[in-house]
Amino acid sequence: MNKQANTIDPTRVQIAREIAGLSKVELAAFLGVTPRTINTFENEGAPGKHRDALATATGRPTGFFTDESFERIDVENVLFRAAKKVPQKAKNESTSLGAVGLQLYARLVAPYSLPTVDVPTVDSSSPEIAAQRIRTAWSLREDPLPNMIQLFESRGIRVLSLPKAIQKLDAFSYWYTDGKPYIFLNTSETAERVRFDLAHELGHLVMHARGATEGANLEKEADHFAAEFLMPSRAINRDMPTYADVSTVLKLKKKYRVSAMAMNYRGGELGILKEWGLRQNYAELAKRGFRLGEPGGLTLDRSRVIPFVVSQMREKGQRMAQLAAEVGVTMQDVNGFLFGEVLAPVSALKQDDMQGSSDYQPPVLSVVR
């Protein structure tokens, strides 16, 4: 049956319920209807008279419950970290909130022309070859990588942060129906871990494009891609001497902007470090606090797109709260998706954001005329 006129879009009802973590039975009890009625709401639409009750039950703004069609993210096409360990309920919650984030991002950047998508897919290659091909395509050579969020933005990848409500996940990526790739990041991790997550998700986008979400080796393949992308084998073989000690590992960790544990593991993976030296380094790194964190580590890579757009809105006197109301999201959602930039002062990017390949150029935005 087609959606009736002047009713709340059915997908909006389902999205709101899943974000709230409610079952159909729980939502039905709150609204004083039957679960079968909720099923009808999510297939045919809900009468407008339930708008306030739905908003109260799910915590979504009233403005979210309109008759405007809403495109959800197909959970089957999402590439989750450790997918088998993520409960289905958490996947639904994450992808539903992610769909809201995509709507917000689209409205936010609509006045601007973002870089075109340049993410080659190399599904048939080994992870290492795939990473090497992307480095070649992006003219990165074997240099340590620059600010990775800006690097990805410059290649047309849309990067958002995960609100605290779904930070139980490390990250996930998705090729959206508009042909653009999106990555959602958990920024509560260390900056080094976030950079690895970015590389891991790029591996999924490159090797497991558009729906290839099944298979026991996908996560391992993405990890191997990330290791080669961040720490190219030829470069590490050149820079890491045999039997490298902790001081050398820490020096290379700083150069390649990765975690100390990842750099040590890479040395073992490439056969540079032998078992005894590898274990000795792990033990010493653990004593220094590197097992649970990254002492003296990096600051989180920063988006160029989001601070630019937020600053432009401020200069023009445009209120983010108004845009949020139009999209039907909370300000907490907005700040959660946009790396906290909405509540932070807009400041000049640090010079070290540009570290890395001399061929790298940050994303350039222009106003759509």
GROMACS .gro file of C-alpha atoms in nm:
model
  369
    1MET     CA    1   0.000   0.000   0.000
    2ASN     CA    2   0.130   0.345  -0.086
    3LYS     CA    3   0.201   0.604   0.177
    4GLN     CA    4  -0.103   0.820   0.241
    5ALA     CA    5  -0.083   1.195   0.186
    6ASN     CA    6  -0.001   1.415   0.485
    7THR     CA    7   0.133   1.124   0.687
    8ILE     CA    8   0.473   1.087   0.846
    9ASP     CA    9   0.716   0.913   0.612
   10PRO     CA   10   0.739   0.544   0.716
   11THR     CA   11   1.118   0.534   0.696
   12ARG     CA   12   1.138   0.826   0.940
   13VAL     CA   13   0.935   0.627   1.193
   14GLN     CA   14   1.165   0.325   1.160
   15ILE     CA   15   1.483   0.536   1.168
   16ALA     CA   16   1.371   0.718   1.483
   17ARG     CA   17   1.276   0.394   1.657
   18GLU     CA   18   1.606   0.224   1.574
   19ILE     CA   19   1.813   0.523   1.685
   20ALA     CA   20   1.628   0.516   2.017
   21GLY     CA   21   1.699   0.144   2.049
   22LEU     CA   22   1.330   0.062   2.085
   23SER     CA   23   1.155  -0.250   1.967
   24LYS     CA   24   0.822  -0.225   1.791
   25VAL     CA   25   0.656  -0.359   2.102
   26GLU     CA   26   0.818  -0.092   2.321
   27LEU     CA   27   0.723   0.190   2.087
   28ALA     CA   28   0.370   0.056   2.059
   29ALA     CA   29   0.334   0.053   2.438
   30PHE     CA   30   0.450   0.415   2.460
   31LEU     CA   31   0.204   0.528   2.191
   32GLY     CA   32  -0.080   0.316   2.324
   33VAL     CA   33  -0.121   0.119   2.002
   34THR     CA   34  -0.051  -0.238   1.895
   35PRO     CA   35   0.280  -0.362   1.754
   36ARG     CA   36   0.090  -0.435   1.433
   37THR     CA   37   0.006  -0.065   1.413
   38ILE     CA   38   0.376   0.024   1.444
   39ASN     CA   39   0.445  -0.219   1.163
   40THR     CA   40   0.188  -0.032   0.953
   41PHE     CA   41   0.348   0.301   1.048
   42GLU     CA   42   0.687   0.174   0.923
   43ASN     CA   43   0.547   0.040   0.596
   44GLU     CA   44   0.275   0.287   0.503
   45GLY     CA   45   0.337   0.594   0.720
   46ALA     CA   46   0.198   0.726   1.047
   47PRO     CA   47  -0.082   0.979   1.092
   48GLY     CA   48   0.041   1.327   1.175
   49LYS     CA   49  -0.147   1.323   1.506
   50HIS     CA   50   0.123   1.089   1.643
   51ARG     CA   51   0.405   1.334   1.566
   52ASP     CA   52   0.447   1.470   1.920
   53ALA     CA   53   0.422   1.127   2.079
   54LEU     CA   54   0.677   0.982   1.839
   55ALA     CA   55   0.914   1.268   1.914
   56THR     CA   56   0.877   1.216   2.290
   57ALA     CA   57   0.919   0.839   2.266
   58THR     CA   58   1.227   0.842   2.042
   59GLY     CA   59   1.402   1.164   2.144
   60ARG     CA   60   1.396   1.293   1.787
   61PRO     CA   61   1.292   1.656   1.727
   62THR     CA   62   0.932   1.699   1.619
   63GLY     CA   63   1.058   1.846   1.292
   64PHE     CA   64   1.203   1.508   1.198
   65PHE     CA   65   0.858   1.355   1.157
   66THR     CA   66   0.749   1.497   0.823
   67ASP     CA   67   0.607   1.348   0.505
   68GLU     CA   68   0.932   1.414   0.317
   69SER     CA   69   1.085   1.088   0.201
   70PHE     CA   70   1.396   0.975   0.386
   71GLU     CA   71   1.659   0.742   0.244
   72ARG     CA   72   1.801   0.496   0.489
   73ILE     CA   73   2.137   0.318   0.479
   74ASP     CA   74   2.110  -0.048   0.382
   75VAL     CA   75   2.272  -0.222   0.677
   76GLU     CA   76   2.366  -0.515   0.453
   77ASN     CA   77   2.594  -0.289   0.250
   78VAL     CA   78   2.776  -0.131   0.545
   79LEU     CA   79   3.132  -0.234   0.622
   80PHE     CA   80   3.166  -0.260   1.002
   81ARG     CA   81   3.484  -0.319   1.198
   82ALA     CA   82   3.462  -0.667   1.358
   83ALA     CA   83   3.121  -0.710   1.194
   84LYS     CA   84   3.048  -1.052   1.346
   85LYS     CA   85   3.087  -0.913   1.698
   86VAL     CA   86   2.847  -0.623   1.643
   87PRO     CA   87   2.488  -0.711   1.748
   88GLN     CA   88   2.221  -0.654   1.486
   89LYS     CA   89   2.049  -0.401   1.710
   90ALA     CA   90   2.369  -0.196   1.729
   91LYS     CA   91   2.409  -0.215   1.351
   92ASN     CA   92   2.054  -0.090   1.300
   93GLU     CA   93   2.103   0.191   1.551
   94SER     CA   94   2.431   0.295   1.393
   95THR     CA   95   2.316   0.290   1.033
   96SER     CA   96   1.993   0.470   1.119
   97LEU     CA   97   2.177   0.748   1.300
   98GLY     CA   98   2.431   0.744   1.018
   99ALA     CA   99   2.150   0.807   0.769
  100VAL     CA  100   2.057   1.113   0.970
  101GLY     CA  101   2.422   1.222   0.956
  102LEU     CA  102   2.425   1.188   0.577
  103GLN     CA  103   2.118   1.410   0.551
  104LEU     CA  104   2.279   1.669   0.778
  105TYR     CA  105   2.609   1.663   0.586
  106ALA     CA  106   2.432   1.696   0.252
  107ARG     CA  107   2.244   2.004   0.370
  108LEU     CA  108   2.556   2.149   0.530
  109VAL     CA  109   2.775   2.131   0.219
  110ALA     CA  110   2.500   2.192  -0.039
  111PRO     CA  111   2.615   2.551  -0.111
  112TYR     CA  112   2.967   2.433  -0.192
  113SER     CA  113   3.142   2.230  -0.458
  114LEU     CA  114   3.345   1.955  -0.292
  115PRO     CA  115   3.626   1.759  -0.460
  116THR     CA  116   3.505   1.490  -0.696
  117VAL     CA  117   3.532   1.129  -0.588
  118ASP     CA  118   3.868   0.972  -0.670
  119VAL     CA  119   3.866   0.633  -0.499
  120PRO     CA  120   3.973   0.360  -0.743
  121THR     CA  121   3.837   0.014  -0.670
  122VAL     CA  122   4.082  -0.274  -0.706
  123ASP     CA  123   3.878  -0.568  -0.583
  124SER     CA  124   4.096  -0.839  -0.738
  125SER     CA  125   4.427  -0.724  -0.590
  126SER     CA  126   4.597  -0.838  -0.274
  127PRO     CA  127   4.562  -0.586   0.013
  128GLU     CA  128   4.926  -0.481  -0.019
  129ILE     CA  129   4.903  -0.426  -0.395
  130ALA     CA  130   4.575  -0.241  -0.351
  131ALA     CA  131   4.736  -0.004  -0.100
  132GLN     CA  132   5.034   0.052  -0.329
  133ARG     CA  133   4.802   0.129  -0.621
  134ILE     CA  134   4.610   0.386  -0.419
  135ARG     CA  135   4.934   0.552  -0.310
  136THR     CA  136   5.042   0.567  -0.672
  137ALA     CA  137   4.706   0.697  -0.792
  138TRP     CA  138   4.712   0.967  -0.524
  139SER     CA  139   5.081   1.056  -0.587
  140LEU     CA  140   5.178   0.973  -0.229
  141ARG     CA  141   5.495   0.781  -0.316
  142GLU     CA  142   5.629   0.614   0.001
  143ASP     CA  143   5.615   0.925   0.219
  144PRO     CA  144   5.456   0.933   0.565
  145LEU     CA  145   5.093   1.029   0.523
  146PRO     CA  146   4.968   1.383   0.597
  147ASN     CA  147   4.650   1.477   0.780
  148MET     CA  148   4.441   1.180   0.671
  149ILE     CA  149   4.097   1.333   0.714
  150GLN     CA  150   4.195   1.616   0.481
  151LEU     CA  151   4.366   1.372   0.244
  152PHE     CA  152   4.048   1.169   0.219
  153GLU     CA  153   3.833   1.480   0.179
  154SER     CA  154   4.058   1.593  -0.106
  155ARG     CA  155   3.968   1.266  -0.283
  156GLY     CA  156   3.594   1.311  -0.240
  157ILE     CA  157   3.546   1.092   0.067
  158ARG     CA  158   3.298   1.235   0.317
  159VAL     CA  159   3.430   1.190   0.670
  160LEU     CA  160   3.210   1.232   0.978
  161SER     CA  161   3.252   1.148   1.344
  162LEU     CA  162   3.031   0.911   1.540
  163PRO     CA  163   2.812   1.066   1.810
  164LYS     CA  164   2.877   0.930   2.159
  165ALA     CA  165   2.554   0.732   2.140
  166ILE     CA  166   2.712   0.488   1.894
  167GLN     CA  167   3.080   0.506   1.988
  168LYS     CA  168   3.059   0.139   2.084
  169LEU     CA  169   3.170   0.093   1.722
  170ASP     CA  170   3.521   0.172   1.602
  171ALA     CA  171   3.419   0.296   1.257
  172PHE     CA  172   3.219   0.205   0.953
  173SER     CA  173   3.219   0.299   0.587
  174TYR     CA  174   2.962   0.301   0.311
  175TRP     CA  175   2.924   0.370  -0.061
  176TYR     CA  176   2.601   0.571  -0.063
  177THR     CA  177   2.346   0.558  -0.343
  178ASP     CA  178   2.466   0.900  -0.463
  179GLY     CA  179   2.793   0.732  -0.564
  180LYS     CA  180   2.992   0.894  -0.284
  181PRO     CA  181   3.188   0.713  -0.013
  182TYR     CA  182   3.137   0.795   0.354
  183ILE     CA  183   3.342   0.705   0.661
  184PHE     CA  184   3.217   0.742   1.019
  185LEU     CA  185   3.486   0.753   1.287
  186ASN     CA  186   3.495   0.694   1.661
  187THR     CA  187   3.704   0.990   1.778
  188SER     CA  188   3.720   0.874   2.140
  189GLU     CA  189   4.016   0.657   2.037
  190THR     CA  190   4.374   0.783   2.019
  191ALA     CA  191   4.465   0.990   1.712
  192GLU     CA  192   4.693   0.708   1.597
  193ARG     CA  193   4.409   0.455   1.623
  194VAL     CA  194   4.176   0.687   1.433
  195ARG     CA  195   4.432   0.713   1.151
  196PHE     CA  196   4.451   0.332   1.135
  197ASP     CA  197   4.070   0.315   1.133
  198LEU     CA  198   4.064   0.559   0.841
  199ALA     CA  199   4.312   0.347   0.646
  200HIS     CA  200   4.120   0.031   0.736
  201GLU     CA  201   3.792   0.177   0.610
  202LEU     CA  202   3.961   0.299   0.293
  203GLY     CA  203   4.068  -0.060   0.238
  204HIS     CA  204   3.707  -0.169   0.257
  205LEU     CA  205   3.597   0.102   0.014
  206VAL     CA  206   3.871   0.012  -0.231
  207MET     CA  207   3.864  -0.368  -0.210
  208HIS     CA  208   3.514  -0.453  -0.094
  209ALA     CA  209   3.318  -0.193  -0.284
  210ARG     CA  210   2.942  -0.167  -0.299
  211GLY     CA  211   2.801  -0.454  -0.103
  212ALA     CA  212   3.077  -0.711  -0.059
  213THR     CA  213   3.021  -0.744   0.316
  214GLU     CA  214   3.046  -1.120   0.369
  215GLY     CA  215   3.355  -1.330   0.423
  216ALA     CA  216   3.584  -1.419   0.709
  217ASN     CA  217   3.888  -1.247   0.561
  218LEU     CA  218   3.747  -0.899   0.498
  219GLU     CA  219   3.870  -0.753   0.825
  220LYS     CA  220   4.215  -0.908   0.789
  221GLU     CA  221   4.238  -0.781   0.433
  222ALA     CA  222   4.144  -0.429   0.545
  223ASP     CA  223   4.404  -0.447   0.824
  224HIS     CA  224   4.675  -0.556   0.578
  225PHE     CA  225   4.573  -0.274   0.346
  226ALA     CA  226   4.592  -0.023   0.633
  227ALA     CA  227   4.938  -0.144   0.739
  228GLU     CA  228   5.077  -0.110   0.386
  229PHE     CA  229   4.902   0.221   0.327
  230LEU     CA  230   5.034   0.376   0.650
  231MET     CA  231   5.369   0.197   0.667
  232PRO     CA  232   5.481   0.099   0.314
  233SER     CA  233   5.688  -0.216   0.321
  234ARG     CA  234   5.970  -0.074   0.109
  235ALA     CA  235   5.997   0.235   0.327
  236ILE     CA  236   5.993   0.042   0.654
  237ASN     CA  237   6.249  -0.208   0.525
  238ARG     CA  238   6.466   0.090   0.441
  239ASP     CA  239   6.412   0.281   0.767
  240MET     CA  240   6.399   0.004   1.029
  241PRO     CA  241   6.729  -0.172   1.101
  242THR     CA  242   6.741  -0.537   1.196
  243TYR     CA  243   6.695  -0.585   1.572
  244ALA     CA  244   6.556  -0.231   1.611
  245ASP     CA  245   6.503  -0.143   1.978
  246VAL     CA  246   6.224   0.058   2.138
  247SER     CA  247   6.393   0.392   2.074
  248THR     CA  248   6.400   0.318   1.701
  249VAL     CA  249   6.040   0.198   1.704
  250LEU     CA  250   5.933   0.522   1.874
  251LYS     CA  251   6.129   0.730   1.625
  252LEU     CA  252   5.958   0.556   1.333
  253LYS     CA  253   5.620   0.572   1.504
  254LYS     CA  254   5.655   0.949   1.516
  255LYS     CA  255   5.773   0.970   1.155
  256TYR     CA  256   5.488   0.761   1.014
  257ARG     CA  257   5.229   0.891   1.263
  258VAL     CA  258   5.111   0.549   1.378
  259SER     CA  259   5.090   0.378   1.715
  260ALA     CA  260   5.406   0.236   1.872
  261MET     CA  261   5.252  -0.110   1.893
  262ALA     CA  262   5.153  -0.098   1.526
  263MET     CA  263   5.505   0.001   1.421
  264ASN     CA  264   5.659  -0.277   1.628
  265TYR     CA  265   5.412  -0.529   1.485
  266ARG     CA  266   5.492  -0.408   1.135
  267GLY     CA  267   5.860  -0.477   1.194
  268GLY     CA  268   5.777  -0.834   1.290
  269GLU     CA  269   5.528  -0.877   1.007
  270LEU     CA  270   5.792  -0.778   0.751
  271GLY     CA  271   6.049  -1.011   0.907
  272ILE     CA  272   6.278  -0.727   1.015
  273LEU     CA  273   6.233  -0.794   1.385
  274LYS     CA  274   6.284  -1.149   1.504
  275GLU     CA  275   6.062  -1.310   1.768
  276TRP     CA  276   6.289  -1.233   2.064
  277GLY     CA  277   6.339  -0.868   1.974
  278LEU     CA  278   5.971  -0.828   1.895
  279ARG     CA  279   5.869  -0.956   2.239
  280GLN     CA  280   6.131  -0.747   2.416
  281ASN     CA  281   6.000  -0.435   2.246
  282TYR     CA  282   5.639  -0.522   2.329
  283ALA     CA  283   5.728  -0.569   2.693
  284GLU     CA  284   5.914  -0.240   2.713
  285LEU     CA  285   5.639  -0.052   2.530
  286ALA     CA  286   5.382  -0.197   2.768
  287LYS     CA  287   5.586  -0.075   3.066
  288ARG     CA  288   5.584   0.273   2.915
  289GLY     CA  289   5.205   0.275   2.880
  290PHE     CA  290   5.174   0.206   2.508
  291ARG     CA  291   4.954  -0.100   2.543
  292LEU     CA  292   4.658   0.100   2.673
  293GLY     CA  293   4.730   0.438   2.516
  294GLU     CA  294   4.974   0.651   2.324
  295PRO     CA  295   5.181   0.864   2.566
  296GLY     CA  296   5.283   1.190   2.403
  297GLY     CA  297   5.082   1.098   2.097
  298LEU     CA  298   4.937   1.295   1.809
  299THR     CA  299   4.645   1.534   1.813
  300LEU     CA  300   4.345   1.418   1.613
  301ASP     CA  301   4.363   1.493   1.242
  302ARG     CA  302   4.120   1.772   1.164
  303SER     CA  303   3.870   1.814   0.882
  304ARG     CA  304   3.913   2.108   0.649
  305VAL     CA  305   3.563   2.094   0.505
  306ILE     CA  306   3.363   2.110   0.827
  307PRO     CA  307   3.544   2.401   1.001
  308PHE     CA  308   3.532   2.597   0.675
  309VAL     CA  309   3.156   2.552   0.636
  310VAL     CA  310   3.087   2.621   1.003
  311SER     CA  311   3.296   2.941   0.992
  312GLN     CA  312   3.117   3.053   0.674
  313MET     CA  313   2.783   3.007   0.845
  314ARG     CA  314   2.900   3.215   1.140
  315GLU     CA  315   3.028   3.493   0.917
  316LYS     CA  316   2.698   3.505   0.730
  317GLY     CA  317   2.496   3.504   1.052
  318GLN     CA  318   2.340   3.168   0.972
  319ARG     CA  319   2.237   2.965   1.275
  320MET     CA  320   2.331   2.600   1.295
  321ALA     CA  321   2.029   2.546   1.522
  322GLN     CA  322   1.800   2.654   1.241
  323LEU     CA  323   1.962   2.414   0.995
  324ALA     CA  324   1.936   2.137   1.255
  325ALA     CA  325   1.566   2.209   1.300
  326GLU     CA  326   1.512   2.199   0.924
  327VAL     CA  327   1.684   1.861   0.898
  328GLY     CA  328   1.512   1.737   1.215
  329VAL     CA  329   1.820   1.663   1.424
  330THR     CA  330   1.935   1.774   1.767
  331MET     CA  331   2.231   2.003   1.826
  332GLN     CA  332   2.388   1.713   2.011
  333ASP     CA  333   2.364   1.512   1.689
  334VAL     CA  334   2.515   1.799   1.491
  335ASN     CA  335   2.815   1.834   1.718
  336GLY     CA  336   2.855   1.457   1.735
  337PHE     CA  337   2.873   1.418   1.358
  338LEU     CA  338   3.095   1.722   1.298
  339PHE     CA  339   3.394   1.643   1.522
  340GLY     CA  340   3.276   1.887   1.790
  341GLU     CA  341   3.348   2.179   1.557
  342VAL     CA  342   3.010   2.343   1.613
  343LEU     CA  343   3.082   2.423   1.977
  344ALA     CA  344   3.453   2.489   1.921
  345PRO     CA  345   3.609   2.820   1.813
  346VAL     CA  346   3.720   2.820   1.452
  347SER     CA  347   4.097   2.862   1.445
  348ALA     CA  348   4.365   2.842   1.180
  349LEU     CA  349   4.481   2.494   1.091
  350LYS     CA  350   4.811   2.395   1.244
  351GLN     CA  351   5.109   2.379   1.014
  352ASP     CA  352   5.166   2.014   1.102
  353ASP     CA  353   4.829   1.931   0.944
  354MET     CA  354   5.012   1.955   0.614
  355GLN     CA  355   5.294   1.714   0.700
  356GLY     CA  356   5.355   1.435   0.454
  357SER     CA  357   5.373   1.410   0.078
  358SER     CA  358   5.472   1.727  -0.102
  359ASP     CA  359   5.220   1.637  -0.374
  360TYR     CA  360   4.928   1.638  -0.130
  361GLN     CA  361   4.685   1.926  -0.164
  362PRO     CA  362   4.410   1.987   0.093
  363PRO     CA  363   4.050   1.995  -0.032
  364VAL     CA  364   3.944   2.318  -0.196
  365LEU     CA  365   3.584   2.428  -0.161
  366SER     CA  366   3.404   2.669  -0.385
  367VAL     CA  367   3.057   2.815  -0.367
  368VAL     CA  368   2.805   2.657  -0.602
  369ARG     CA  369   2.679   2.928  -0.836
   0.00000   0.00000   0.00000
